Structures are given as structure tokens and as C-alpha cells.
Coordinates of C-alpha atoms in Angstrom, one line a residue:
X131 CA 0.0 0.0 0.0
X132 CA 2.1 2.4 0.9
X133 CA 4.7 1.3 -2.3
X134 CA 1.8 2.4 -4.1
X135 CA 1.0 6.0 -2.6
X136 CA 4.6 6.7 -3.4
X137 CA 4.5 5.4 -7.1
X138 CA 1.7 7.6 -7.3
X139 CA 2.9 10.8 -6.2
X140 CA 6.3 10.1 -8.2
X141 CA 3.7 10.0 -11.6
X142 CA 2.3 13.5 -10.2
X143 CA 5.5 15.1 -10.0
X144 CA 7.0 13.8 -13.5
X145 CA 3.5 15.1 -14.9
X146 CA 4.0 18.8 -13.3
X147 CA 7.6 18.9 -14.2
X148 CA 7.3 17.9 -17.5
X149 CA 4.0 20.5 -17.4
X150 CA 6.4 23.3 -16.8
X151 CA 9.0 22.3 -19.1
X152 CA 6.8 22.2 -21.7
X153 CA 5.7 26.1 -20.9
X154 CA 9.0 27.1 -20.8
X155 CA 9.7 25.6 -24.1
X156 CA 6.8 27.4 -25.9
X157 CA 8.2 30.6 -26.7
X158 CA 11.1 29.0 -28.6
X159 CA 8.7 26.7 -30.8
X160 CA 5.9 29.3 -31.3
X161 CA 6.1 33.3 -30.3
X162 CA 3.7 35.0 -28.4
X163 CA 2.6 37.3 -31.6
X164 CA 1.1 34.3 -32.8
X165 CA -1.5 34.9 -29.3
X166 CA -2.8 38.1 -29.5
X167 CA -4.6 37.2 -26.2
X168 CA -1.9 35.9 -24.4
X169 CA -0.8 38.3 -21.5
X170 CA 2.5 37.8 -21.6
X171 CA 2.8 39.2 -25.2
X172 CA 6.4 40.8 -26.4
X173 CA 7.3 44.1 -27.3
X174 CA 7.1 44.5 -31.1
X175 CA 10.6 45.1 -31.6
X176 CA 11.7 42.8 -34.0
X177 CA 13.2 43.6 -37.5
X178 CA 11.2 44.2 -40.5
X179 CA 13.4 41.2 -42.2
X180 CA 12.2 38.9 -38.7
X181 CA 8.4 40.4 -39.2
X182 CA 8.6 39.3 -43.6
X183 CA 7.3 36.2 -44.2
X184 CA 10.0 35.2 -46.2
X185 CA 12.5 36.1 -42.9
X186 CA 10.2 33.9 -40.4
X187 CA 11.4 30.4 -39.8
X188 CA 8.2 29.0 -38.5
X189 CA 4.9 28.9 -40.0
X190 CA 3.1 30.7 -37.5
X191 CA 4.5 33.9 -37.7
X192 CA 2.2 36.6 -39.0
X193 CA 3.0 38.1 -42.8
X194 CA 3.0 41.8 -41.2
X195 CA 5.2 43.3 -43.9
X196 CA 4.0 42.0 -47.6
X197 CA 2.4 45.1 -49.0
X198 CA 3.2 45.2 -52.5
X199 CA 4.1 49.2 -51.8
X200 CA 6.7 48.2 -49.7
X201 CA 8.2 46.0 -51.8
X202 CA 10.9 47.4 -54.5
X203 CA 9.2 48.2 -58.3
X204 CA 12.3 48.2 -59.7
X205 CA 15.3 46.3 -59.7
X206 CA 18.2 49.2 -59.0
X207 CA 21.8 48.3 -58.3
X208 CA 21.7 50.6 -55.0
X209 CA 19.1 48.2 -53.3
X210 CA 17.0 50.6 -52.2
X211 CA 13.0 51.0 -51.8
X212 CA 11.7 52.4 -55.3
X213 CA 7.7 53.0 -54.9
X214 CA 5.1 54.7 -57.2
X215 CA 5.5 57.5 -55.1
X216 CA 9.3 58.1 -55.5
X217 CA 8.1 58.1 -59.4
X218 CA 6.0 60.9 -58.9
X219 CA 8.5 62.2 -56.5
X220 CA 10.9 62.5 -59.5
X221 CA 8.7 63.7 -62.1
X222 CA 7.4 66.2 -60.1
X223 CA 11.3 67.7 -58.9
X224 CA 11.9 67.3 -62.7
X225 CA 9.7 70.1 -63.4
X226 CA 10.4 71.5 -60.6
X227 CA 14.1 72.0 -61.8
X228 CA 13.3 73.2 -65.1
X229 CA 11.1 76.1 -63.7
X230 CA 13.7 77.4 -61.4
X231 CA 15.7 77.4 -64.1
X232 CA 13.7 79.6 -66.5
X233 CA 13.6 82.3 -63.8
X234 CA 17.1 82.5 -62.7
X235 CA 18.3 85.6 -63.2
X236 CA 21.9 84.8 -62.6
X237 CA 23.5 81.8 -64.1
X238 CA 27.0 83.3 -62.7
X239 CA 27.1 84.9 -59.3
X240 CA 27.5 89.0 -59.5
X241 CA 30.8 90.4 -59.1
X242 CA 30.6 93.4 -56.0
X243 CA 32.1 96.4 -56.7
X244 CA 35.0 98.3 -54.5
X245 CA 37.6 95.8 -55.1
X246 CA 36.1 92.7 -52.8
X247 CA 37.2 89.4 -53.3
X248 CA 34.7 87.0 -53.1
X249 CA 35.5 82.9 -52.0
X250 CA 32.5 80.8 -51.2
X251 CA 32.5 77.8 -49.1
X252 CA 29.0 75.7 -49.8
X253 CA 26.2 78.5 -48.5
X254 CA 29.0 80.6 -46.7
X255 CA 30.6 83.3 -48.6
X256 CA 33.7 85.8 -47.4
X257 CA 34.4 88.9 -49.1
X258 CA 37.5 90.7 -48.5
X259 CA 38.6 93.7 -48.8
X260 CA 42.2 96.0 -48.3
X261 CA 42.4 99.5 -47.6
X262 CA 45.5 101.2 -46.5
X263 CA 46.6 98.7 -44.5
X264 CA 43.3 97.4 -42.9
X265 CA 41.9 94.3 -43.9
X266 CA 38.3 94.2 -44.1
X267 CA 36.2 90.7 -43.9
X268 CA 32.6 90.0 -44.7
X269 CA 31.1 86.7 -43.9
X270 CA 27.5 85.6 -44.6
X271 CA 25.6 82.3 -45.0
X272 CA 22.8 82.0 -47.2
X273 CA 20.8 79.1 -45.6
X274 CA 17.7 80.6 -44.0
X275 CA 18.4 84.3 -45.7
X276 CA 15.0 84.2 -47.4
X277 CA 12.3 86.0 -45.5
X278 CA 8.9 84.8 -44.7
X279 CA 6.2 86.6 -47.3
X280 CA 3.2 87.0 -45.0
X281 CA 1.2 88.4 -48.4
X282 CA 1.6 85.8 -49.8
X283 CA -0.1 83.3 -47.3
X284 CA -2.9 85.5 -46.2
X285 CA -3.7 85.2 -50.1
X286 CA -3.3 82.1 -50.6
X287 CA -5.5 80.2 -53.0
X288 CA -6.0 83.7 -54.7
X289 CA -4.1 83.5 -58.3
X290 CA -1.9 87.0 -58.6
X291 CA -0.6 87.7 -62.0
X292 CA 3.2 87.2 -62.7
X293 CA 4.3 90.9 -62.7
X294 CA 2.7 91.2 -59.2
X295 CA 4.2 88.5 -57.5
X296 CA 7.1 89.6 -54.6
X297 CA 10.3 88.9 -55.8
X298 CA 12.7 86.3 -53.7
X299 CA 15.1 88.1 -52.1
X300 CA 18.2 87.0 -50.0
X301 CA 18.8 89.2 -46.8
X302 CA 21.7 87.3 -44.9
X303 CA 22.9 88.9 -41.7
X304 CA 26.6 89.4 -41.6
X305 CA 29.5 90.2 -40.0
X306 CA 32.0 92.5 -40.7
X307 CA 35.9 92.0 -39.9
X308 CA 38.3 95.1 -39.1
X309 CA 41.5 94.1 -38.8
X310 CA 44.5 96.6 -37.9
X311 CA 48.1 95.4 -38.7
X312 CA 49.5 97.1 -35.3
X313 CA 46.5 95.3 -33.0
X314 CA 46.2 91.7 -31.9
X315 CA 42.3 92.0 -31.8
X316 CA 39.7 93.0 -34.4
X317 CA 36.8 95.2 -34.8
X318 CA 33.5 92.8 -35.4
X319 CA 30.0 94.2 -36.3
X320 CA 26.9 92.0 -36.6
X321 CA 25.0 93.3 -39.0
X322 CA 21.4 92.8 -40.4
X323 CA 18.5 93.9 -42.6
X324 CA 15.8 94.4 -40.8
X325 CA 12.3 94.3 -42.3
X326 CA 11.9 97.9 -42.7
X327 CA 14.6 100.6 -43.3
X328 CA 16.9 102.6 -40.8
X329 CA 16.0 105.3 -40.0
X330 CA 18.3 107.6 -37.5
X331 CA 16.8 111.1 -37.7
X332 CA 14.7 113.5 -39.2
X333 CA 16.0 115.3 -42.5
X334 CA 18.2 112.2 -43.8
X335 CA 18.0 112.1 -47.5
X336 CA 18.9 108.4 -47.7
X337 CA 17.9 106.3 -44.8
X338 CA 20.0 103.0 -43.9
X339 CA 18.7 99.7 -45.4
X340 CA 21.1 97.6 -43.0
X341 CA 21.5 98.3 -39.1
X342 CA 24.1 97.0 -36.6
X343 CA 22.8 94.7 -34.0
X344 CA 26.2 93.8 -32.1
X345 CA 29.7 95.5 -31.8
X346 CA 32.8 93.3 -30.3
X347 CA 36.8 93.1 -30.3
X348 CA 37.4 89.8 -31.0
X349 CA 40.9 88.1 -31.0
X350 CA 42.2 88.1 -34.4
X351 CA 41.8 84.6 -36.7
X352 CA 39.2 83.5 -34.1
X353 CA 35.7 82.2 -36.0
X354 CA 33.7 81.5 -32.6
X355 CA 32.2 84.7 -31.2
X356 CA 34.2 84.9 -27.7
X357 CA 31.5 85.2 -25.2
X358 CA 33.4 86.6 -22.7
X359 CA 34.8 89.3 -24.6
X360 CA 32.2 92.4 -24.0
X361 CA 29.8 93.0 -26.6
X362 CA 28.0 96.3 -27.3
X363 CA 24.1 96.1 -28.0
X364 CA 22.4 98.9 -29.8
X365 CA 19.1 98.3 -29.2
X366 CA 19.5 101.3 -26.6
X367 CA 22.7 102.9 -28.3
X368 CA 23.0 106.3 -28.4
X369 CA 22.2 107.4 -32.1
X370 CA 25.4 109.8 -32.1
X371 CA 27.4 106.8 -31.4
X372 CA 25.0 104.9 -33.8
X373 CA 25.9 107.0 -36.8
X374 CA 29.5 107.4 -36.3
X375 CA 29.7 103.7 -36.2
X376 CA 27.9 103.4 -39.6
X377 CA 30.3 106.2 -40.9
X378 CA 33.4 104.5 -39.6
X379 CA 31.9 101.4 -42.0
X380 CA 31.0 103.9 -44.7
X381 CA 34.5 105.0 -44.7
X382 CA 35.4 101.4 -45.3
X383 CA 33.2 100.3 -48.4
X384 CA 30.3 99.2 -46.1
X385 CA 27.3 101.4 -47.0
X386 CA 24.3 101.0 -48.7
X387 CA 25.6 100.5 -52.1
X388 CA 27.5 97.6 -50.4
X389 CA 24.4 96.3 -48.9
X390 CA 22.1 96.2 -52.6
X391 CA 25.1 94.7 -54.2
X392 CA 25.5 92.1 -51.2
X393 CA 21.8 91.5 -51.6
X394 CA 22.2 90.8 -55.4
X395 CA 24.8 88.4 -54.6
X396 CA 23.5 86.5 -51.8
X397 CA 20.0 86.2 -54.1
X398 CA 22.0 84.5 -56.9
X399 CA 24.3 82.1 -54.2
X400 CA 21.2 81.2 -52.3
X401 CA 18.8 80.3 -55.9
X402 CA 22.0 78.3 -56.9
X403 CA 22.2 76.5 -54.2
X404 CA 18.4 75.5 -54.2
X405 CA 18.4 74.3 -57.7
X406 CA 21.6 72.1 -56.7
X407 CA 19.3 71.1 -53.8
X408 CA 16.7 69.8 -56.3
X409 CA 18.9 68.1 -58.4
X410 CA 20.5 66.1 -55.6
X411 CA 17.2 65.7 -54.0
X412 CA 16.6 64.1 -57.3
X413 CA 19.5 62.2 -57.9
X414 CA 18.4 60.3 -54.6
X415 CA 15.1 59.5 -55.1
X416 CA 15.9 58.1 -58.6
X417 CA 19.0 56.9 -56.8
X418 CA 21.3 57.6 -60.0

């Protein structure tokens, strides 16, 4: 009798173990995805090469991943994903291209006048200047130099004719660079246009169509703005001071007729550079 009360509690114990082995073991032979209901379900972070049916390894695993949109249409030596809608993509910056090009007034960039040298680096461009012993540097970068044109979105939907449509225009801030041979440190002005002209007093034939924001000496050959170094505001300036800072530019080739022609120029960079944009854009969508 009591041989057979231990037989049977040796069968219930192989039964349980071999119970919990098998529960263990059923995440290796099929995954929880194939449960939705089960509340021990995975985070969905497998691959989308695990999650493609031709990827899975067991027949249970759900076909997430076979729409035919994401599936390449064309057989390209790059490898990459090549929809209906990178086809329209491409036709559409095609024409895009072609109409930026009819209405580009510049197919060479403008030449300034005064004797500045112009170098361009991608969207940045430094023109440079000498005068009796004084070098005089101008930096500016064209990325985000276009202005928003808040006419233009309160009418939107409303179809203007071509002669009245605004005109793009570039108006980078920039820096000017005075550099004496006989100091260690330079003059630096921030400069920028702001949306309506300058303004300094009553009776001024011309009025200035750039202003100065900042004034700092910076240590020469330094292109980071030195915080510590003090910096002059002129947001409460006084205008005396003001104007004989704009003269003491003037005297240097910095003056209006400076800031049109550096308007002109930056215009011309900045519509180069977005048609280059669209043609690379192009050149990876097509992948060519």
C-alpha cells in the first residue's frame, strides 16, 4: 500500500515537471505574436526582415510586412526602396528644376564692386577687402536668408498675375571683420537687414537699409564669437554713437551701395544652391 502511494505521487510530479518544461519551451517553438490574447505578449521590436514572411522560420509567424508598396518596383543596383511615389516624387522635382531654371536671373554669381574678393564655401561666402593697410572681412551664410512673405499666405488660394508677384530676395545677416596690422584684436560688427529701413533722424535724405545689432573686439583669426569678450548692443545705443559707427563702415566700403550689391549676390548664391538642392534631392530619389 504504501509502495503504491509513493509510485503515485512520483507520476504527479513527472507530470508537473514535465507540465512546466513544456511552458518554458513554448516561446522557442511558437512566439507570443502568434496569441494576441496571451498576457505575456512581447514588445514589437523585432526587424522588418524577422516580421517578412520570407524572414520567419516558422509557419506561424504573422505576414505583417507584404504590401506590394513596400516592396521594391524596380530592380536598381543601389538596393533601395523604389515605390510609385518616388516616381511621382521624380517627375514632379523634374519640373520643378526646369522652372527654377527659366527664372534664374543669374547663371553666374555677380561680381561686387570696390575691389572685394569674393571665396565661397558651400552656403557661406567671405568677401574681403584692403584699404591702407586694414583688412576688411565679410562673412555671410545663405541658408535661411529668405524672409517669410506673410502676403503671400494671407492670399493664398488667390491666383496673382506674374508681374505682381514679390520677388525672392536674399537678406543674410553678416559680420564685418576690421583688422588693424598694429592690434592683436579686431573690430567685429553683426549686421542685419531688418524688415523695414533705418532710420536715425529726421531730414536724412537716404535712410540706412542695413543696421548693426552687435559691436565686439574679438581676438584676431578667431571664427567663434568669444563670449566673454564684451559685446556692445544697440538696441539702446545712443544714435550719435550709432551713426559714427555706420560712418566709420561707410568709410570702409560698407554702405548702402555695399548692402544692394551684397543682396544681389546673396539672391544669386542662395537660388544656386536650391536648384543644386533639387537636383540632388533628385538624384536620390531616382538613386542615380
Amino acid at each position: 500500500m504504501l509502495k503504491s502511494v509513493v509510485r503515485a505521487v512520483g507520476a504527479a510530479v513527472r507530470v508537473s515537471t514535465a507540465t512546466a518544461s513544456t511552458a518554458r519551451a513554448l516561446p522557442l517553438s511558437c512566439p507570443t505574436l502568434c496569441s494576441p490574447s496571451s498576457a505575456t505578449t512581447r514588445p514589437f521590436t523585432r526587424s522588418l526582415w524577422m516580421l517578412n514572411s520570407k524572414g520567419a522560420s516558422s509557419g506561424c509567424r504573422p505576414k505583417l510586412f507584404t504590401s506590394k508598396a513596400l516592396n521594391p518596383s524596380v530592380s536598381c543596383g543601389c538596393g533601395g526602396l523604389h515605390t510609385e511615389g518616388d516616381k511621382a516624387f521624380g517627375a514632379f522635382l523634374s519640373d520643378e528644376i526646369k522652372e527654377e531654371a527659366k527664372i534664374q536671373k543669374n547663371k553666374t554669381l555677380p561680381k561686387m564692386s570696390g575691389g572685394w574678393e569674393l571665396e565661397m564655401n558651400g552656403t557661406e561666402a567671405k568677401l574681403t577687402r584692403n584699404v591702407a593697410g586694414e583688412k576688411i572681412t565679410v562673412t555671410f551664410n545663405v541658408n535661411n536668408s529668405i524672409p517669410p512673405n506673410f502676403e503671400e499666405e494671407a492670399d493664398q488660394g488667390q491666383q496673382k498675375p506674374a508681374e505682381e508677384e514679390a520677388k525672392v530676395v536674399s537678406t543674410p545677416n553678416f559680420v564685418v571683420e576690421v583688422i588693424k596690422q598694429a592690434t592683436k584684436h579686431s573690430l567685429v560688427f553683426d549686421c542685419h537687414f531688418p524688415e523695414d529701413e533705418v532710420s536715425h533722424g529726421e531730414g536724412e535724405e537716404e535712410s540706412d537699409i542695413f543696421a548693426i545689432r552687435e559691436v565686439s573686439f574679438q581676438p584676431e583669426g578667431d571664427t567663434d564669437w568669444k563670449e566673454t569678450s564684451y559685446t556692445l548692443n544697440t538696441d539702446s545705443l545712443d544714435w550719435a554713437l550709432y551713426d559714427h559707427l555706420m560712418d566709420f563702415l561707410a568709410d570702409r566700403g560698407v554702405d548702402n551701395t555695399f548692402a544692394d550689391e551684397l543682396m544681389e549676390l546673396s539672391t544669386a548664391a542662395e537660388h544656386q544652391e536650391y536648384i543644386k538642392f533639387l537636383e540632388d534631392l533628385q538624384d536620390f530619389v531616382k538613386c542615380n
